[in-house]
PDB file of C-alpha atoms in Angstrom:
ATOM      1  CA  MET A1496     -25.182  19.513 -36.411  1.00  0.00           C
ATOM      2  CA  LYS A1497     -28.059  19.217 -38.922  1.00  0.00           C
ATOM      3  CA  HIS A1498     -27.900  20.762 -42.435  1.00  0.00           C
ATOM      4  CA  LEU A1499     -29.885  24.150 -42.453  1.00  0.00           C
ATOM      5  CA  LEU A1500     -31.163  23.538 -46.114  1.00  0.00           C
ATOM      6  CA  SER A1501     -32.867  20.148 -45.276  1.00  0.00           C
ATOM      7  CA  PRO A1502     -36.660  20.053 -44.499  1.00  0.00           C
ATOM      8  CA  GLU A1503     -35.853  20.476 -40.655  1.00  0.00           C
ATOM      9  CA  GLY A1504     -33.598  22.925 -41.048  1.00  0.00           C
ATOM     10  CA  GLU A1505     -35.595  25.168 -43.196  1.00  0.00           C
ATOM     11  CA  ALA A1506     -38.656  24.539 -41.261  1.00  0.00           C
ATOM     12  CA  ALA A1507     -36.710  25.981 -37.956  1.00  0.00           C
ATOM     13  CA  LEU A1508     -35.390  28.867 -40.053  1.00  0.00           C
ATOM     14  CA  THR A1509     -38.957  29.959 -41.276  1.00  0.00           C
ATOM     15  CA  ALA A1510     -40.416  29.517 -37.965  1.00  0.00           C
ATOM     16  CA  ILE A1511     -37.954  31.803 -36.211  1.00  0.00           C
ATOM     17  CA  VAL A1512     -37.772  34.433 -38.944  1.00  0.00           C
ATOM     18  CA  LYS A1513     -41.740  34.971 -38.673  1.00  0.00           C
ATOM     19  CA  ARG A1514     -40.827  35.869 -35.037  1.00  0.00           C
ATOM     20  CA  ARG A1515     -38.827  38.858 -36.597  1.00  0.00           C
ATOM     21  CA  PRO A1516     -35.370  37.872 -35.048  1.00  0.00           C
ATOM     22  CA  LEU A1517     -32.020  40.028 -35.148  1.00  0.00           C
ATOM     23  CA  LEU A1518     -30.128  38.648 -37.824  1.00  0.00           C
ATOM     24  CA  ALA A1519     -26.255  38.655 -37.203  1.00  0.00           C
ATOM     25  CA  PHE A1520     -23.345  37.416 -39.032  1.00  0.00           C
ATOM     26  CA  ASP A1521     -19.661  37.056 -38.951  1.00  0.00           C
ATOM     27  CA  PHE A1522     -17.859  38.664 -41.952  1.00  0.00           C
ATOM     28  CA  ASP A1523     -14.868  36.641 -43.247  1.00  0.00           C
ATOM     29  CA  GLY A1524     -15.750  33.075 -44.284  1.00  0.00           C
ATOM     30  CA  THR A1525     -19.460  33.881 -43.767  1.00  0.00           C
ATOM     31  CA  LEU A1526     -20.755  36.756 -45.501  1.00  0.00           C
ATOM     32  CA  ALA A1527     -17.521  37.166 -47.659  1.00  0.00           C
ATOM     33  CA  PRO A1528     -15.370  34.271 -48.926  1.00  0.00           C
ATOM     34  CA  ILE A1529     -11.966  33.641 -47.424  1.00  0.00           C
ATOM     35  CA  VAL A1530      -9.460  35.158 -49.883  1.00  0.00           C
ATOM     36  CA  ALA A1531      -5.717  34.736 -49.714  1.00  0.00           C
ATOM     37  CA  ARG A1532      -5.401  38.827 -48.818  1.00  0.00           C
ATOM     38  CA  PRO A1533      -7.613  40.062 -46.287  1.00  0.00           C
ATOM     39  CA  ASP A1534      -7.852  43.515 -47.844  1.00  0.00           C
ATOM     40  CA  ASP A1535      -9.542  42.029 -51.004  1.00  0.00           C
ATOM     41  CA  ALA A1536     -12.537  40.475 -48.879  1.00  0.00           C
ATOM     42  CA  LYS A1537     -15.884  42.029 -49.783  1.00  0.00           C
ATOM     43  CA  VAL A1538     -19.709  40.815 -49.700  1.00  0.00           C
ATOM     44  CA  PRO A1539     -20.838  39.324 -53.130  1.00  0.00           C
ATOM     45  CA  MET A1540     -23.439  41.450 -54.459  1.00  0.00           C
ATOM     46  CA  PRO A1541     -25.842  38.722 -54.742  1.00  0.00           C
ATOM     47  CA  VAL A1542     -25.457  38.357 -50.952  1.00  0.00           C
ATOM     48  CA  ALA A1543     -25.518  42.136 -50.334  1.00  0.00           C
ATOM     49  CA  ARG A1544     -28.757  42.677 -52.434  1.00  0.00           C
ATOM     50  CA  ARG A1545     -30.592  40.146 -50.104  1.00  0.00           C
ATOM     51  CA  LEU A1546     -29.182  41.645 -47.075  1.00  0.00           C
ATOM     52  CA  LYS A1547     -30.333  44.874 -48.032  1.00  0.00           C
ATOM     53  CA  ALA A1548     -33.870  43.574 -48.852  1.00  0.00           C
ATOM     54  CA  LEU A1549     -33.975  41.974 -45.299  1.00  0.00           C
ATOM     55  CA  SER A1550     -32.775  44.966 -43.632  1.00  0.00           C
ATOM     56  CA  ALA A1551     -35.951  46.775 -44.647  1.00  0.00           C
ATOM     57  CA  SER A1552     -37.871  44.583 -42.070  1.00  0.00           C
ATOM     58  CA  LEU A1553     -35.375  43.004 -39.684  1.00  0.00           C
ATOM     59  CA  HIS A1554     -32.371  44.437 -37.789  1.00  0.00           C
ATOM     60  CA  ILE A1555     -28.995  43.052 -39.129  1.00  0.00           C
ATOM     61  CA  ALA A1556     -25.977  42.964 -37.346  1.00  0.00           C
ATOM     62  CA  ILE A1557     -22.249  42.221 -38.397  1.00  0.00           C
ATOM     63  CA  ILE A1558     -20.215  40.832 -35.682  1.00  0.00           C
ATOM     64  CA  SER A1559     -16.523  40.646 -37.005  1.00  0.00           C
ATOM     65  CA  GLY A1560     -12.988  39.940 -36.015  1.00  0.00           C
ATOM     66  CA  ARG A1561     -11.918  43.005 -38.022  1.00  0.00           C
ATOM     67  CA  CYS A1562     -12.155  46.387 -36.474  1.00  0.00           C
ATOM     68  CA  VAL A1563     -15.416  48.305 -37.303  1.00  0.00           C
ATOM     69  CA  SER A1564     -13.897  50.768 -39.830  1.00  0.00           C
ATOM     70  CA  ASP A1565     -12.342  47.942 -42.017  1.00  0.00           C
ATOM     71  CA  VAL A1566     -15.618  46.105 -42.186  1.00  0.00           C
ATOM     72  CA  LEU A1567     -17.836  48.952 -43.232  1.00  0.00           C
ATOM     73  CA  ASP A1568     -16.503  49.634 -46.699  1.00  0.00           C
ATOM     74  CA  ARG A1569     -16.906  45.842 -47.790  1.00  0.00           C
ATOM     75  CA  LEU A1570     -20.514  45.312 -47.027  1.00  0.00           C
ATOM     76  CA  HIS A1571     -22.396  47.149 -50.013  1.00  0.00           C
ATOM     77  CA  PHE A1572     -25.437  47.466 -47.642  1.00  0.00           C
ATOM     78  CA  GLU A1573     -26.063  49.310 -44.332  1.00  0.00           C
ATOM     79  CA  PRO A1574     -26.663  46.832 -41.292  1.00  0.00           C
ATOM     80  CA  THR A1575     -28.196  48.231 -38.192  1.00  0.00           C
ATOM     81  CA  TYR A1576     -25.143  47.386 -36.155  1.00  0.00           C
ATOM     82  CA  VAL A1577     -21.446  46.472 -36.548  1.00  0.00           C
ATOM     83  CA  ILE A1578     -19.188  45.079 -33.793  1.00  0.00           C
ATOM     84  CA  GLY A1579     -15.782  44.634 -34.393  1.00  0.00           C
ATOM     85  CA  ASN A1580     -12.536  42.964 -32.769  1.00  0.00           C
ATOM     86  CA  HIS A1581     -14.190  39.802 -31.794  1.00  0.00           C
ATOM     87  CA  GLY A1582     -17.066  41.475 -29.744  1.00  0.00           C
ATOM     88  CA  ALA A1583     -14.603  44.016 -27.938  1.00  0.00           C
ATOM     89  CA  GLU A1584     -15.423  46.835 -30.189  1.00  0.00           C
ATOM     90  CA  ASP A1585     -18.876  48.387 -30.071  1.00  0.00           C
ATOM     91  CA  PRO A1586     -19.304  51.834 -31.639  1.00  0.00           C
ATOM     92  CA  ALA A1587     -22.189  52.689 -29.185  1.00  0.00           C
ATOM     93  CA  PHE A1588     -19.463  52.582 -26.173  1.00  0.00           C
ATOM     94  CA  PRO A1589     -16.220  53.852 -26.047  1.00  0.00           C
ATOM     95  CA  LEU A1590     -13.259  51.306 -26.422  1.00  0.00           C
ATOM     96  CA  LEU A1591     -11.987  50.466 -23.012  1.00  0.00           C
ATOM     97  CA  ASP A1592      -8.491  51.795 -22.260  1.00  0.00           C
ATOM     98  CA  THR A1593      -7.887  48.449 -20.360  1.00  0.00           C
ATOM     99  CA  HIS A1594      -8.455  46.526 -23.420  1.00  0.00           C
ATOM    100  CA  PHE A1595      -6.095  48.550 -25.614  1.00  0.00           C
ATOM    101  CA  HIS A1596      -3.253  48.831 -22.921  1.00  0.00           C
ATOM    102  CA  ALA A1597      -3.507  45.160 -21.610  1.00  0.00           C
ATOM    103  CA  MET A1598      -1.560  44.502 -24.664  1.00  0.00           C
ATOM    104  CA  ASP A1599       1.069  47.134 -24.703  1.00  0.00           C
ATOM    105  CA  GLY A1600       3.908  44.895 -23.667  1.00  0.00           C
ATOM    106  CA  LEU A1601       3.062  42.278 -26.238  1.00  0.00           C
ATOM    107  CA  ARG A1602       2.415  44.869 -29.011  1.00  0.00           C
ATOM    108  CA  THR A1603       5.948  46.275 -28.511  1.00  0.00           C
ATOM    109  CA  ARG A1604       7.399  42.607 -28.442  1.00  0.00           C
ATOM    110  CA  LEU A1605       5.574  41.447 -31.617  1.00  0.00           C
ATOM    111  CA  HIS A1606       6.281  44.724 -33.555  1.00  0.00           C
ATOM    112  CA  GLY A1607      10.047  44.321 -32.433  1.00  0.00           C
ATOM    113  CA  LEU A1608       9.819  40.858 -34.279  1.00  0.00           C
ATOM    114  CA  ARG A1609       8.970  42.416 -37.623  1.00  0.00           C
ATOM    115  CA  ASP A1610      12.101  41.111 -39.366  1.00  0.00           C
ATOM    116  CA  VAL A1611      11.056  37.478 -38.541  1.00  0.00           C
ATOM    117  CA  TRP A1612       7.516  38.004 -39.541  1.00  0.00           C
ATOM    118  CA  GLN A1613       8.725  39.454 -42.747  1.00  0.00           C
ATOM    119  CA  GLN A1614      10.925  36.504 -43.368  1.00  0.00           C
ATOM    120  CA  LEU A1615       8.343  33.745 -42.564  1.00  0.00           C
ATOM    121  CA  GLY A1616       5.480  35.584 -44.620  1.00  0.00           C
ATOM    122  CA  VAL A1617       3.562  36.500 -41.314  1.00  0.00           C
ATOM    123  CA  THR A1618       1.681  39.597 -41.098  1.00  0.00           C
ATOM    124  CA  LEU A1619       1.077  41.410 -37.927  1.00  0.00           C
ATOM    125  CA  GLU A1620      -2.390  43.063 -37.408  1.00  0.00           C
ATOM    126  CA  ASP A1621      -2.800  45.636 -34.797  1.00  0.00           C
ATOM    127  CA  LYS A1622      -6.406  46.540 -34.568  1.00  0.00           C
ATOM    128  CA  GLY A1623      -6.317  48.350 -31.221  1.00  0.00           C
ATOM    129  CA  ALA A1624      -8.547  46.201 -29.184  1.00  0.00           C
ATOM    130  CA  SER A1625      -7.121  43.022 -30.658  1.00  0.00           C
ATOM    131  CA  LEU A1626      -3.803  41.632 -32.366  1.00  0.00           C
ATOM    132  CA  ALA A1627      -3.749  39.389 -35.228  1.00  0.00           C
ATOM    133  CA  LEU A1628      -0.997  37.157 -36.802  1.00  0.00           C
ATOM    134  CA  HIS A1629      -1.880  35.910 -40.228  1.00  0.00           C
ATOM    135  CA  TYR A1630       0.088  33.259 -41.776  1.00  0.00           C
ATOM    136  CA  ARG A1631      -2.145  32.286 -44.922  1.00  0.00           C
ATOM    137  CA  LEU A1632       0.735  33.587 -47.090  1.00  0.00           C
ATOM    138  CA  ALA A1633       3.526  32.025 -45.378  1.00  0.00           C
ATOM    139  CA  ARG A1634       5.790  30.061 -47.550  1.00  0.00           C
ATOM    140  CA  ASP A1635       5.973  27.261 -44.536  1.00  0.00           C
ATOM    141  CA  ARG A1636       2.703  27.346 -42.639  1.00  0.00           C
ATOM    142  CA  SER A1637       3.812  24.969 -40.130  1.00  0.00           C
ATOM    143  CA  ALA A1638       7.075  26.961 -39.216  1.00  0.00           C
ATOM    144  CA  ALA A1639       4.998  30.265 -39.256  1.00  0.00           C
ATOM    145  CA  ALA A1640       2.471  28.740 -36.785  1.00  0.00           C
ATOM    146  CA  ASP A1641       5.350  27.463 -34.552  1.00  0.00           C
ATOM    147  CA  ALA A1642       7.040  30.702 -34.649  1.00  0.00           C
ATOM    148  CA  ILE A1643       3.922  32.302 -33.574  1.00  0.00           C
ATOM    149  CA  THR A1644       3.300  29.884 -30.845  1.00  0.00           C
ATOM    150  CA  GLU A1645       6.755  30.710 -29.390  1.00  0.00           C
ATOM    151  CA  ALA A1646       6.158  34.455 -29.560  1.00  0.00           C
ATOM    152  CA  LEU A1647       3.124  34.066 -27.459  1.00  0.00           C
ATOM    153  CA  VAL A1648       4.412  31.805 -24.667  1.00  0.00           C
ATOM    154  CA  ASP A1649       4.206  33.246 -21.247  1.00  0.00           C
ATOM    155  CA  LEU A1650       1.391  35.562 -22.507  1.00  0.00           C
ATOM    156  CA  ASN A1651       0.198  38.153 -19.922  1.00  0.00           C
ATOM    157  CA  PRO A1652      -2.607  36.577 -17.501  1.00  0.00           C
ATOM    158  CA  GLY A1653      -4.873  39.400 -18.572  1.00  0.00           C
ATOM    159  CA  LEU A1654      -4.622  38.137 -22.226  1.00  0.00           C
ATOM    160  CA  MET A1655      -6.007  35.246 -24.219  1.00  0.00           C
ATOM    161  CA  SER A1656      -4.891  33.801 -27.628  1.00  0.00           C
ATOM    162  CA  PHE A1657      -6.979  31.595 -29.758  1.00  0.00           C
ATOM    163  CA  GLY A1658      -6.529  30.353 -33.553  1.00  0.00           C
ATOM    164  CA  GLY A1659      -8.390  30.670 -36.615  1.00  0.00           C
ATOM    165  CA  LYS A1660      -8.006  29.936 -40.233  1.00  0.00           C
ATOM    166  CA  CYS A1661      -4.230  30.754 -40.783  1.00  0.00           C
ATOM    167  CA  VAL A1662      -4.478  33.352 -38.074  1.00  0.00           C
ATOM    168  CA  VAL A1663      -3.860  33.658 -34.375  1.00  0.00           C
ATOM    169  CA  ASN A1664      -5.657  36.401 -32.444  1.00  0.00           C
ATOM    170  CA  VAL A1665      -4.918  37.840 -28.982  1.00  0.00           C
ATOM    171  CA  VAL A1666      -7.550  39.708 -27.049  1.00  0.00           C
ATOM    172  CA  ALA A1667      -7.899  40.909 -23.338  1.00  0.00           C
ATOM    173  CA  LYS A1668      -9.583  38.313 -21.427  1.00  0.00           C
ATOM    174  CA  SER A1669     -12.061  41.142 -20.019  1.00  0.00           C
ATOM    175  CA  ALA A1670     -13.178  42.105 -23.369  1.00  0.00           C
ATOM    176  CA  ASN A1671     -16.668  40.834 -24.628  1.00  0.00           C
ATOM    177  CA  ASP A1672     -16.642  37.902 -27.068  1.00  0.00           C
ATOM    178  CA  LYS A1673     -19.231  37.500 -29.767  1.00  0.00           C
ATOM    179  CA  ALA A1674     -21.682  35.754 -27.602  1.00  0.00           C
ATOM    180  CA  GLN A1675     -21.609  38.565 -25.105  1.00  0.00           C
ATOM    181  CA  ALA A1676     -21.902  41.297 -27.927  1.00  0.00           C
ATOM    182  CA  LEU A1677     -24.962  39.214 -29.661  1.00  0.00           C
ATOM    183  CA  ALA A1678     -26.897  39.178 -26.311  1.00  0.00           C
ATOM    184  CA  SER A1679     -26.284  42.812 -25.783  1.00  0.00           C
ATOM    185  CA  LEU A1680     -27.621  43.612 -29.309  1.00  0.00           C
ATOM    186  CA  VAL A1681     -30.831  41.345 -28.804  1.00  0.00           C
ATOM    187  CA  GLU A1682     -31.464  43.400 -25.789  1.00  0.00           C
ATOM    188  CA  ARG A1683     -31.073  46.583 -27.438  1.00  0.00           C
ATOM    189  CA  SER A1684     -32.661  45.754 -30.659  1.00  0.00           C
ATOM    190  CA  GLN A1685     -35.767  44.413 -28.629  1.00  0.00           C
ATOM    191  CA  ALA A1686     -35.771  41.327 -30.622  1.00  0.00           C
ATOM    192  CA  VAL A1687     -37.407  38.125 -28.934  1.00  0.00           C
ATOM    193  CA  CYS A1688     -35.008  35.855 -30.981  1.00  0.00           C
ATOM    194  CA  ALA A1689     -31.810  35.892 -33.087  1.00  0.00           C
ATOM    195  CA  VAL A1690     -30.149  33.885 -36.036  1.00  0.00           C
ATOM    196  CA  PHE A1691     -26.304  33.893 -36.011  1.00  0.00           C
ATOM    197  CA  VAL A1692     -24.086  32.586 -38.730  1.00  0.00           C
ATOM    198  CA  GLY A1693     -20.444  32.226 -38.165  1.00  0.00           C
ATOM    199  CA  ASP A1694     -17.564  29.751 -39.400  1.00  0.00           C
ATOM    200  CA  ASP A1695     -14.601  29.995 -37.168  1.00  0.00           C
ATOM    201  CA  VAL A1696     -13.228  29.538 -33.636  1.00  0.00           C
ATOM    202  CA  ASN A1697     -14.312  33.101 -32.426  1.00  0.00           C
ATOM    203  CA  ASP A1698     -17.786  32.335 -33.412  1.00  0.00           C
ATOM    204  CA  GLU A1699     -17.864  29.128 -30.984  1.00  0.00           C
ATOM    205  CA  PRO A1700     -18.764  31.229 -27.791  1.00  0.00           C
ATOM    206  CA  VAL A1701     -22.179  31.978 -29.691  1.00  0.00           C
ATOM    207  CA  PHE A1702     -22.747  28.226 -30.575  1.00  0.00           C
ATOM    208  CA  ALA A1703     -21.709  27.350 -27.167  1.00  0.00           C
ATOM    209  CA  ARG A1704     -23.992  29.649 -25.197  1.00  0.00           C
ATOM    210  CA  GLY A1705     -27.111  27.799 -26.610  1.00  0.00           C
ATOM    211  CA  GLU A1706     -29.774  30.376 -25.976  1.00  0.00           C
ATOM    212  CA  ALA A1707     -33.131  28.685 -26.657  1.00  0.00           C
ATOM    213  CA  ASN A1708     -34.320  31.582 -28.566  1.00  0.00           C
ATOM    214  CA  TRP A1709     -31.221  31.668 -30.722  1.00  0.00           C
ATOM    215  CA  LEU A1710     -30.794  29.688 -34.116  1.00  0.00           C
ATOM    216  CA  THR A1711     -27.105  29.252 -34.876  1.00  0.00           C
ATOM    217  CA  VAL A1712     -25.379  28.281 -38.016  1.00  0.00           C
ATOM    218  CA  ARG A1713     -21.801  27.128 -38.990  1.00  0.00           C
ATOM    219  CA  VAL A1714     -20.674  27.633 -42.486  1.00  0.00           C
ATOM    220  CA  GLY A1715     -18.450  24.530 -43.150  1.00  0.00           C
ATOM    221  CA  ARG A1716     -18.223  21.178 -41.797  1.00  0.00           C
ATOM    222  CA  ASP A1717     -14.564  21.550 -40.780  1.00  0.00           C
ATOM    223  CA  ASP A1718     -15.137  21.322 -37.005  1.00  0.00           C
ATOM    224  CA  PRO A1719     -17.260  18.333 -36.148  1.00  0.00           C
ATOM    225  CA  SER A1720     -17.025  19.586 -32.419  1.00  0.00           C
ATOM    226  CA  SER A1721     -18.857  22.508 -33.165  1.00  0.00           C
ATOM    227  CA  GLN A1722     -21.733  23.424 -30.802  1.00  0.00           C
ATOM    228  CA  ALA A1723     -23.722  25.168 -33.707  1.00  0.00           C
ATOM    229  CA  GLN A1724     -27.150  23.841 -34.252  1.00  0.00           C
ATOM    230  CA  TYR A1725     -27.224  23.909 -37.954  1.00  0.00           C
ATOM    231  CA  PHE A1726     -24.533  23.858 -40.965  1.00  0.00           C
ATOM    232  CA  LEU A1727     -24.245  25.143 -44.290  1.00  0.00           C
ATOM    233  CA  ASP A1728     -21.490  23.425 -46.444  1.00  0.00           C
ATOM    234  CA  SER A1729     -20.059  26.651 -47.877  1.00  0.00           C
ATOM    235  CA  VAL A1730     -20.604  30.412 -48.343  1.00  0.00           C
ATOM    236  CA  SER A1731     -22.233  29.590 -51.523  1.00  0.00           C
ATOM    237  CA  ASP A1732     -25.182  28.224 -49.564  1.00  0.00           C
ATOM    238  CA  LEU A1733     -25.887  31.596 -48.064  1.00  0.00           C
ATOM    239  CA  PRO A1734     -27.833  33.155 -50.804  1.00  0.00           C
ATOM    240  CA  ALA A1735     -30.337  30.297 -50.513  1.00  0.00           C
ATOM    241  CA  MET A1736     -30.575  30.833 -46.843  1.00  0.00           C
ATOM    242  CA  LEU A1737     -31.560  34.454 -47.263  1.00  0.00           C
ATOM    243  CA  GLU A1738     -33.933  33.674 -50.035  1.00  0.00           C
ATOM    244  CA  LEU A1739     -35.699  31.433 -47.667  1.00  0.00           C
ATOM    245  CA  MET A1740     -35.521  34.223 -44.992  1.00  0.00           C
ATOM    246  CA  GLN A1741     -37.075  36.507 -47.377  1.00  0.00           C
ATOM    247  CA  VAL A1742     -39.960  34.068 -48.302  1.00  0.00           C
ATOM    248  CA  ALA A1743     -40.551  33.472 -44.797  1.00  0.00           C
ATOM    249  CA  LEU A1744     -41.163  37.337 -44.155  1.00  0.00           C
ATOM    250  CA  MET A1745     -43.429  37.669 -46.937  1.00  0.00           C
ATOM    251  CA  SER A1746     -45.583  34.961 -45.767  1.00  0.00           C
ATOM    252  CA  ALA A1747     -45.893  36.397 -42.523  1.00  0.00           C
ATOM    253  CA  GLU A1748     -47.125  39.531 -43.728  1.00  0.00           C
TER     254      GLU A1748
END
């Protein structure tokens, strides 16, 4: 990965913005800083103002692990698209019953362990199309992660689990991931290219897909194996990235 705010990275970003891409962003850890309690997360106003300005010229998408309804009130601007549940929830299409009911057995089992989760400091979040076990507030994160791993042993073959930043997620294997969601939005918006920014495991399918007309950016250098093309050091770099996009748009007019 190369730093996006290097001369080479800035040139690549400027060039693709002049082609009027679809701009797509993860939420937690990308637009909004990671916080101890997920309910406290929101987009900082300096970022929201820049995104609102960009939305006057470009389609903007939020592709989050959260459910759509949970994201909307945290943005402080109105994007063109919001996709939730790691790509599985698209308001343009009904949520497939198969994605929801595929987790019925696991859902019941995990809810039955509520006393264990409470004792460990683990929060079970049922988002319909996905389940999440958060352990950021656990007193012993290692013990919490081990308990989650044990609870997910012998997972239904139709399901898959993947980690994240102090969270383990479960989704139906048949559900769209973020790469599939982004490809669908690029086609729907009739954009000729896309910029995607993310920071976690569920963003890696986008980075790995590596479409020639996508510019991909990872927030943070915590995963040297990431297949993103560029990186930002932290969410505090995002305003500079958005400012550069605004300048590129103005110069193209």
